[in-house]
Coordinates of C-alpha atoms and ligand atoms in Angstrom, one line a residue:
M1 CA 15.4 -77.3 -64.6
W2 CA 18.9 -75.6 -64.7
R3 CA 17.1 -72.2 -64.0
D4 CA 15.4 -73.7 -60.9
S5 CA 18.5 -75.0 -59.4
F6 CA 20.3 -71.7 -60.1
R7 CA 17.5 -69.9 -58.3
L8 CA 17.7 -72.3 -55.4
Q9 CA 21.5 -71.6 -55.2
I10 CA 20.9 -67.9 -55.1
F11 CA 18.3 -68.3 -52.5
C12 CA 20.5 -70.4 -50.3
L13 CA 23.4 -67.9 -50.7
L14 CA 21.1 -65.0 -49.6
M15 CA 19.9 -67.0 -46.6
A16 CA 23.5 -67.8 -45.7
V17 CA 24.5 -64.1 -46.0
L18 CA 21.5 -63.1 -43.9
A19 CA 22.4 -65.6 -41.2
I20 CA 25.9 -64.3 -41.0
V21 CA 24.6 -60.7 -40.8
V22 CA 22.3 -61.7 -37.9
L23 CA 25.0 -63.6 -36.2
V24 CA 27.5 -60.8 -36.4
H25 CA 24.9 -58.3 -35.2
N26 CA 24.0 -60.5 -32.2
F27 CA 27.7 -61.0 -31.5
F28 CA 28.3 -57.2 -31.4
Q29 CA 25.3 -56.7 -29.3
L30 CA 26.4 -59.3 -26.8
E31 CA 29.9 -57.8 -26.7
H32 CA 28.4 -54.4 -26.1
M33 CA 26.2 -55.7 -23.3
D34 CA 29.2 -57.4 -21.7
D35 CA 31.0 -54.1 -21.8
D36 CA 28.1 -52.5 -20.0
T37 CA 27.8 -55.1 -17.3
I38 CA 31.6 -55.2 -16.8
S39 CA 31.8 -51.4 -16.6
G40 CA 29.0 -51.7 -14.0
S41 CA 31.0 -54.0 -11.9
N42 CA 34.2 -52.1 -12.5
W43 CA 32.5 -49.2 -10.8
I44 CA 32.3 -51.3 -7.6
T45 CA 35.9 -52.5 -8.0
E46 CA 37.0 -48.9 -8.6
N47 CA 35.4 -47.8 -5.5
N48 CA 37.1 -50.6 -3.6
V49 CA 40.4 -49.7 -5.1
Q50 CA 39.8 -46.1 -4.1
H51 CA 39.0 -47.2 -0.5
S52 CA 42.2 -49.2 -0.2
L53 CA 44.2 -46.4 -1.8
S54 CA 42.9 -43.7 0.4
Q55 CA 43.5 -46.0 3.3
T56 CA 47.2 -46.7 2.5
T57 CA 48.0 -43.2 1.5
K58 CA 46.1 -41.8 4.5
T59 CA 44.7 -39.0 2.5
T60 CA 42.1 -36.9 4.3
R61 CA 39.0 -38.9 3.7
K62 CA 35.8 -37.0 4.5
P63 CA 33.2 -39.7 4.8
Y64 CA 29.9 -38.2 4.2
C65 CA 27.9 -39.3 7.3
S66 CA 24.8 -37.3 7.4
Y67 CA 23.4 -39.5 10.2
K68 CA 26.0 -38.0 12.5
Q69 CA 24.4 -34.6 12.0
Q70 CA 20.9 -35.9 12.2
T71 CA 18.8 -33.9 14.7
L72 CA 16.9 -36.3 16.9
S73 CA 13.5 -35.7 18.5
K74 CA 13.3 -36.1 22.3
R75 CA 11.8 -39.6 21.9
E76 CA 14.5 -40.6 19.4
Q77 CA 17.2 -39.2 21.7
A78 CA 15.9 -41.3 24.6
E79 CA 15.7 -44.4 22.4
Q80 CA 19.3 -43.9 21.2
E81 CA 20.5 -43.5 24.8
S82 CA 18.8 -46.7 25.9
L83 CA 20.1 -48.6 23.0
L84 CA 23.7 -47.3 23.6
A85 CA 23.3 -48.2 27.3
A86 CA 22.2 -51.7 26.4
I87 CA 25.3 -52.3 24.3
L88 CA 27.7 -50.6 26.7
W89 CA 30.8 -52.7 27.1
P90 CA 33.6 -52.4 29.6
K91 CA 36.9 -51.2 28.3
P92 CA 40.4 -52.7 29.0
P93 CA 42.3 -50.3 31.2
D94 CA 45.0 -49.5 28.7
G95 CA 44.6 -48.5 25.1
K96 CA 47.2 -50.9 23.6
I97 CA 47.4 -54.5 24.9
A98 CA 50.0 -56.9 23.5
F99 CA 48.7 -60.1 22.0
V100 CA 50.4 -62.3 24.7
E101 CA 48.5 -60.3 27.3
S102 CA 45.2 -60.8 25.7
T103 CA 42.7 -63.5 26.7
D104 CA 43.7 -67.0 25.7
P105 CA 40.8 -69.5 25.8
A106 CA 43.2 -72.4 25.9
H107 CA 44.7 -71.2 29.2
S108 CA 41.3 -70.1 30.7
D109 CA 39.0 -72.5 32.4
F110 CA 35.8 -72.8 34.3
V111 CA 34.6 -74.6 37.4
I112 CA 31.1 -75.6 38.7
V113 CA 30.7 -73.7 41.9
K114 CA 29.5 -75.8 44.9
P115 CA 28.9 -79.0 43.0
V116 CA 26.5 -81.3 44.9
R117 CA 25.8 -84.9 44.3
F118 CA 22.4 -84.2 42.8
F119 CA 20.7 -81.1 41.6
K120 CA 16.9 -80.8 41.2
V121 CA 14.9 -79.4 38.4
G122 CA 14.5 -75.7 39.1
D123 CA 17.8 -75.3 41.0
E124 CA 20.3 -72.7 40.0
L125 CA 23.7 -73.8 38.8
E126 CA 26.6 -71.4 39.1
V127 CA 29.8 -71.6 37.1
L128 CA 32.9 -69.5 37.6
V129 CA 35.0 -68.7 34.5
R130 CA 38.6 -67.7 35.0
M131 CA 40.4 -65.9 32.2
K132 CA 44.1 -66.1 31.6
D133 CA 46.4 -64.6 28.9
F134 CA 48.7 -66.4 26.6
Q135 CA 51.4 -66.5 29.2
G136 CA 49.0 -68.2 31.6
K137 CA 48.7 -65.1 33.8
P138 CA 45.2 -64.4 35.2
K139 CA 43.5 -61.5 33.5
Q140 CA 42.9 -58.5 35.7
Y141 CA 40.0 -56.9 33.8
G142 CA 36.8 -58.0 32.0
G143 CA 35.1 -57.3 28.7
D144 CA 35.5 -60.7 27.1
Y145 CA 32.5 -61.8 25.0
L146 CA 31.5 -65.2 26.4
Q147 CA 28.7 -67.6 25.5
A148 CA 27.6 -70.2 28.0
R149 CA 25.0 -73.0 27.8
I150 CA 23.7 -76.1 29.5
H151 CA 22.7 -78.9 27.2
S152 CA 21.8 -82.6 27.1
P153 CA 22.5 -83.8 23.5
L154 CA 20.6 -87.0 23.8
L155 CA 17.5 -85.1 24.8
K156 CA 18.2 -82.4 22.3
A157 CA 17.7 -79.9 25.2
G158 CA 19.6 -76.7 25.8
A159 CA 19.4 -73.4 27.5
T160 CA 21.6 -70.3 27.8
G161 CA 23.2 -68.9 30.9
R162 CA 23.3 -65.4 32.4
I163 CA 26.8 -64.1 32.4
V164 CA 28.0 -61.6 35.0
D165 CA 31.4 -59.8 34.3
C166 CA 33.2 -59.3 37.6
H167 CA 35.6 -56.9 35.8
N168 CA 38.6 -58.7 37.3
G169 CA 39.1 -61.6 34.8
L170 CA 36.4 -63.7 36.5
Y171 CA 32.9 -64.3 35.2
K172 CA 30.0 -65.8 37.0
V173 CA 27.5 -67.8 34.9
F174 CA 24.0 -68.6 36.2
F175 CA 21.8 -71.3 34.8
T176 CA 18.4 -72.5 35.8
L177 CA 18.3 -76.3 35.5
L178 CA 15.2 -76.9 33.5
W179 CA 15.1 -80.7 32.8
P180 CA 16.2 -83.9 34.5
G181 CA 19.1 -86.0 33.4
E182 CA 22.8 -85.5 32.8
V183 CA 23.4 -81.8 31.9
K184 CA 26.6 -80.6 30.4
V185 CA 28.0 -77.1 30.7
S186 CA 29.7 -75.5 27.7
V187 CA 31.5 -72.1 27.7
S188 CA 33.1 -70.5 24.8
L189 CA 35.0 -67.3 24.1
V190 CA 33.5 -65.5 21.1
H191 CA 35.9 -62.6 21.2
P192 CA 38.6 -61.5 23.7
S193 CA 38.0 -58.1 25.3
E194 CA 40.9 -56.7 23.2
A195 CA 39.1 -57.7 20.0
I196 CA 36.0 -56.0 21.2
Q197 CA 37.9 -52.7 21.4
V198 CA 39.0 -53.2 17.8
L199 CA 35.4 -53.8 16.7
L200 CA 34.4 -50.6 18.6
R201 CA 37.0 -48.7 16.7
L202 CA 35.8 -50.1 13.4
R203 CA 32.2 -49.3 14.2
E204 CA 33.1 -45.7 15.0
E205 CA 35.6 -45.1 12.2
R206 CA 34.5 -47.3 9.4
P207 CA 30.7 -47.3 9.1
D208 CA 31.2 -48.5 5.5
R209 CA 32.9 -51.7 6.8
V210 CA 29.9 -53.8 5.8
Y211 CA 28.9 -52.6 2.4
F212 CA 25.8 -53.1 0.2
K213 CA 25.1 -52.8 -3.4
S214 CA 22.3 -52.0 -5.7
S215 CA 21.6 -52.7 -9.4
F216 CA 20.3 -50.0 -11.7
K217 CA 18.8 -51.2 -15.0
S218 CA 17.3 -49.6 -18.1
G219 CA 16.4 -51.9 -21.0
K220 CA 19.3 -54.2 -21.4
Y221 CA 21.8 -51.9 -19.8
S222 CA 22.7 -52.3 -16.1
E223 CA 25.1 -51.0 -13.6
T224 CA 25.9 -52.0 -10.0
T225 CA 27.1 -49.5 -7.4
E226 CA 27.9 -49.5 -3.7
C227 CA 25.4 -48.3 -1.1
N228 CA 25.6 -47.5 2.6
V229 CA 24.4 -45.1 5.4
C230 CA 27.3 -42.9 4.4
L231 CA 29.7 -43.1 1.5
P232 CA 33.2 -41.8 1.5
G233 CA 34.6 -39.5 -1.2
D234 CA 33.2 -36.8 -3.3
L235 CA 31.6 -39.0 -6.0
P236 CA 28.0 -38.2 -6.9
V237 CA 25.4 -40.2 -4.9
C238 CA 21.8 -41.1 -5.1
N239 CA 19.9 -40.2 -2.0
F240 CA 17.5 -42.9 -0.9
T241 CA 16.9 -41.5 2.6
D242 CA 13.6 -42.7 3.9
L243 CA 11.3 -39.7 3.8
Y244 CA 9.1 -41.0 6.6
T245 CA 11.7 -42.2 9.2
G246 CA 14.6 -40.1 8.1
E247 CA 16.9 -43.2 8.0
P248 CA 19.7 -42.2 5.7
W249 CA 20.7 -44.4 2.7
F250 CA 22.9 -43.6 -0.2
C251 CA 24.2 -45.3 -3.3
Y252 CA 27.0 -44.0 -5.6
K253 CA 25.2 -42.7 -8.7
P254 CA 25.5 -45.0 -11.7
R255 CA 27.5 -43.5 -14.6
K256 CA 24.9 -43.6 -17.2
L257 CA 21.6 -44.4 -15.5
S258 CA 19.3 -42.3 -13.3
C259 CA 18.9 -42.9 -9.6
A260 CA 15.3 -43.8 -10.3
S261 CA 16.4 -46.9 -12.3
R262 CA 17.4 -48.8 -9.1
I263 CA 15.9 -52.3 -9.2
S264 CA 17.6 -54.3 -6.4
H265 CA 19.3 -54.1 -3.0
A266 CA 21.8 -56.7 -1.7
K267 CA 24.6 -57.2 0.8
G268 CA 27.9 -56.5 -0.9
G269 CA 30.4 -57.9 1.7
Y270 CA 33.0 -56.8 4.2
Q271 CA 35.8 -54.3 3.5
K272 CA 39.1 -56.1 3.9
G273 CA 42.4 -54.9 5.2
L274 CA 41.0 -52.6 7.9
L275 CA 43.0 -54.2 10.7
T276 CA 46.6 -53.5 11.6
Q277 CA 48.9 -56.6 11.8
E278 CA 48.8 -56.3 15.6
E279 CA 45.0 -56.1 15.7
S280 CA 44.5 -59.0 13.4
L281 CA 46.2 -61.3 16.1
F282 CA 43.0 -60.8 18.2
F283 CA 40.9 -62.4 15.4
Q284 CA 42.4 -65.8 14.7
S285 CA 39.7 -68.4 14.0
D286 CA 41.7 -71.3 15.5
V287 CA 43.0 -69.4 18.5
N288 CA 40.6 -66.8 19.9
I289 CA 37.4 -66.6 17.9
K290 CA 34.6 -68.8 19.1
R291 CA 36.9 -71.2 21.0
P292 CA 35.8 -73.5 23.8
I293 CA 36.9 -72.8 27.3
L294 CA 37.3 -76.2 29.1
S295 CA 36.4 -77.1 32.6
S296 CA 39.2 -77.8 35.1
G297 CA 37.0 -80.3 36.8
P298 CA 33.7 -82.1 35.9
D299 CA 31.7 -80.2 33.3
S300 CA 28.4 -82.0 33.8
V301 CA 25.8 -82.4 36.6
I302 CA 23.1 -84.9 37.3
V303 CA 19.7 -83.3 37.7
K304 CA 16.8 -85.2 39.3
S305 CA 13.2 -84.5 38.6
K306 CA 11.3 -82.8 41.4
A307 CA 9.3 -85.9 42.1
F308 CA 12.4 -87.6 43.5
T309 CA 12.8 -85.2 46.3
Ligands
LIG1 C1 18.8 -36.7 1.4 O1 17.4 -36.6 1.4 C2 16.9 -36.2 2.7 C3 15.4 -36.3 2.7 O2 14.9 -35.7 1.6 C4 17.4 -34.8 3.1 O3 17.0 -34.5 4.3 C5 19.0 -34.9 3.0 O4 19.5 -33.6 3.2 C6 19.5 -35.4 1.7 N1 20.9 -35.5 1.7 C7 21.7 -35.2 0.7 C8 23.2 -35.3 0.9 O5 21.3 -34.8 -0.3

């Protein structure tokens, strides 16, 4: 009896020691795994830090952009030219424009040209948009990014307009009236032309502005690194260039894993702090990004169905 209970006690003690050993082992393993994942994400952070450092100290960054040295076939050359022609955008006349001289949607307005008592379905509606700066002075050049639409909220109907930049601060918008009823015109400034110039600069100078990331995994160990069409710095990279199309794609090489262990691809985010203080004034969400431009007169028309004519 006494022997049995002693054996039971020994057994329980052994089990308890075993449980502690397993617990401690798991704990260390978990901690180790944490180390791995953290070091993986540190890699990304370190890259970011490196970016911002090289930016502030203005060291000579040599972004590796192999796509800029790509040799294009005749067909690719033609395609590139037609794409570039399609996104061609007028430039403000002077390089540096002060914020107060940039487009102010609140000072700008639009009018419906030749409003008649009734329009018919199928008629064209013309709207004139007049851009002004923050001092209320008419703009003398174009290049603003506008969006214009006609819509009838009750009918859940809407259509976009065709915008013509007159390059003098005026824009014509043409709509085809497609349905009968009360049709409202809405115009908004997506970006002032001065902001477009900044976006152009970023596109040319910072192709890494929008960055991506990939995870590399082997067993329980994983790392995440940054990826893009070209990566700045002299760190080792993995070359994931498409062998068939030649589209370049690179990721920083993970520290401990091979390039072949890549398991995912995801958007990383936007590089921050790329704008100068002056430039950032052209990107104020409550001032000049996606802001409505109001009509100085009526902003809606009555459209009759064709049967009424
Ligand atoms: C990446 O791979 C492509 C296709 O194999 C090759 O043409 C290119 O030179 C490589 N770039 C680098 C930096 O290794």
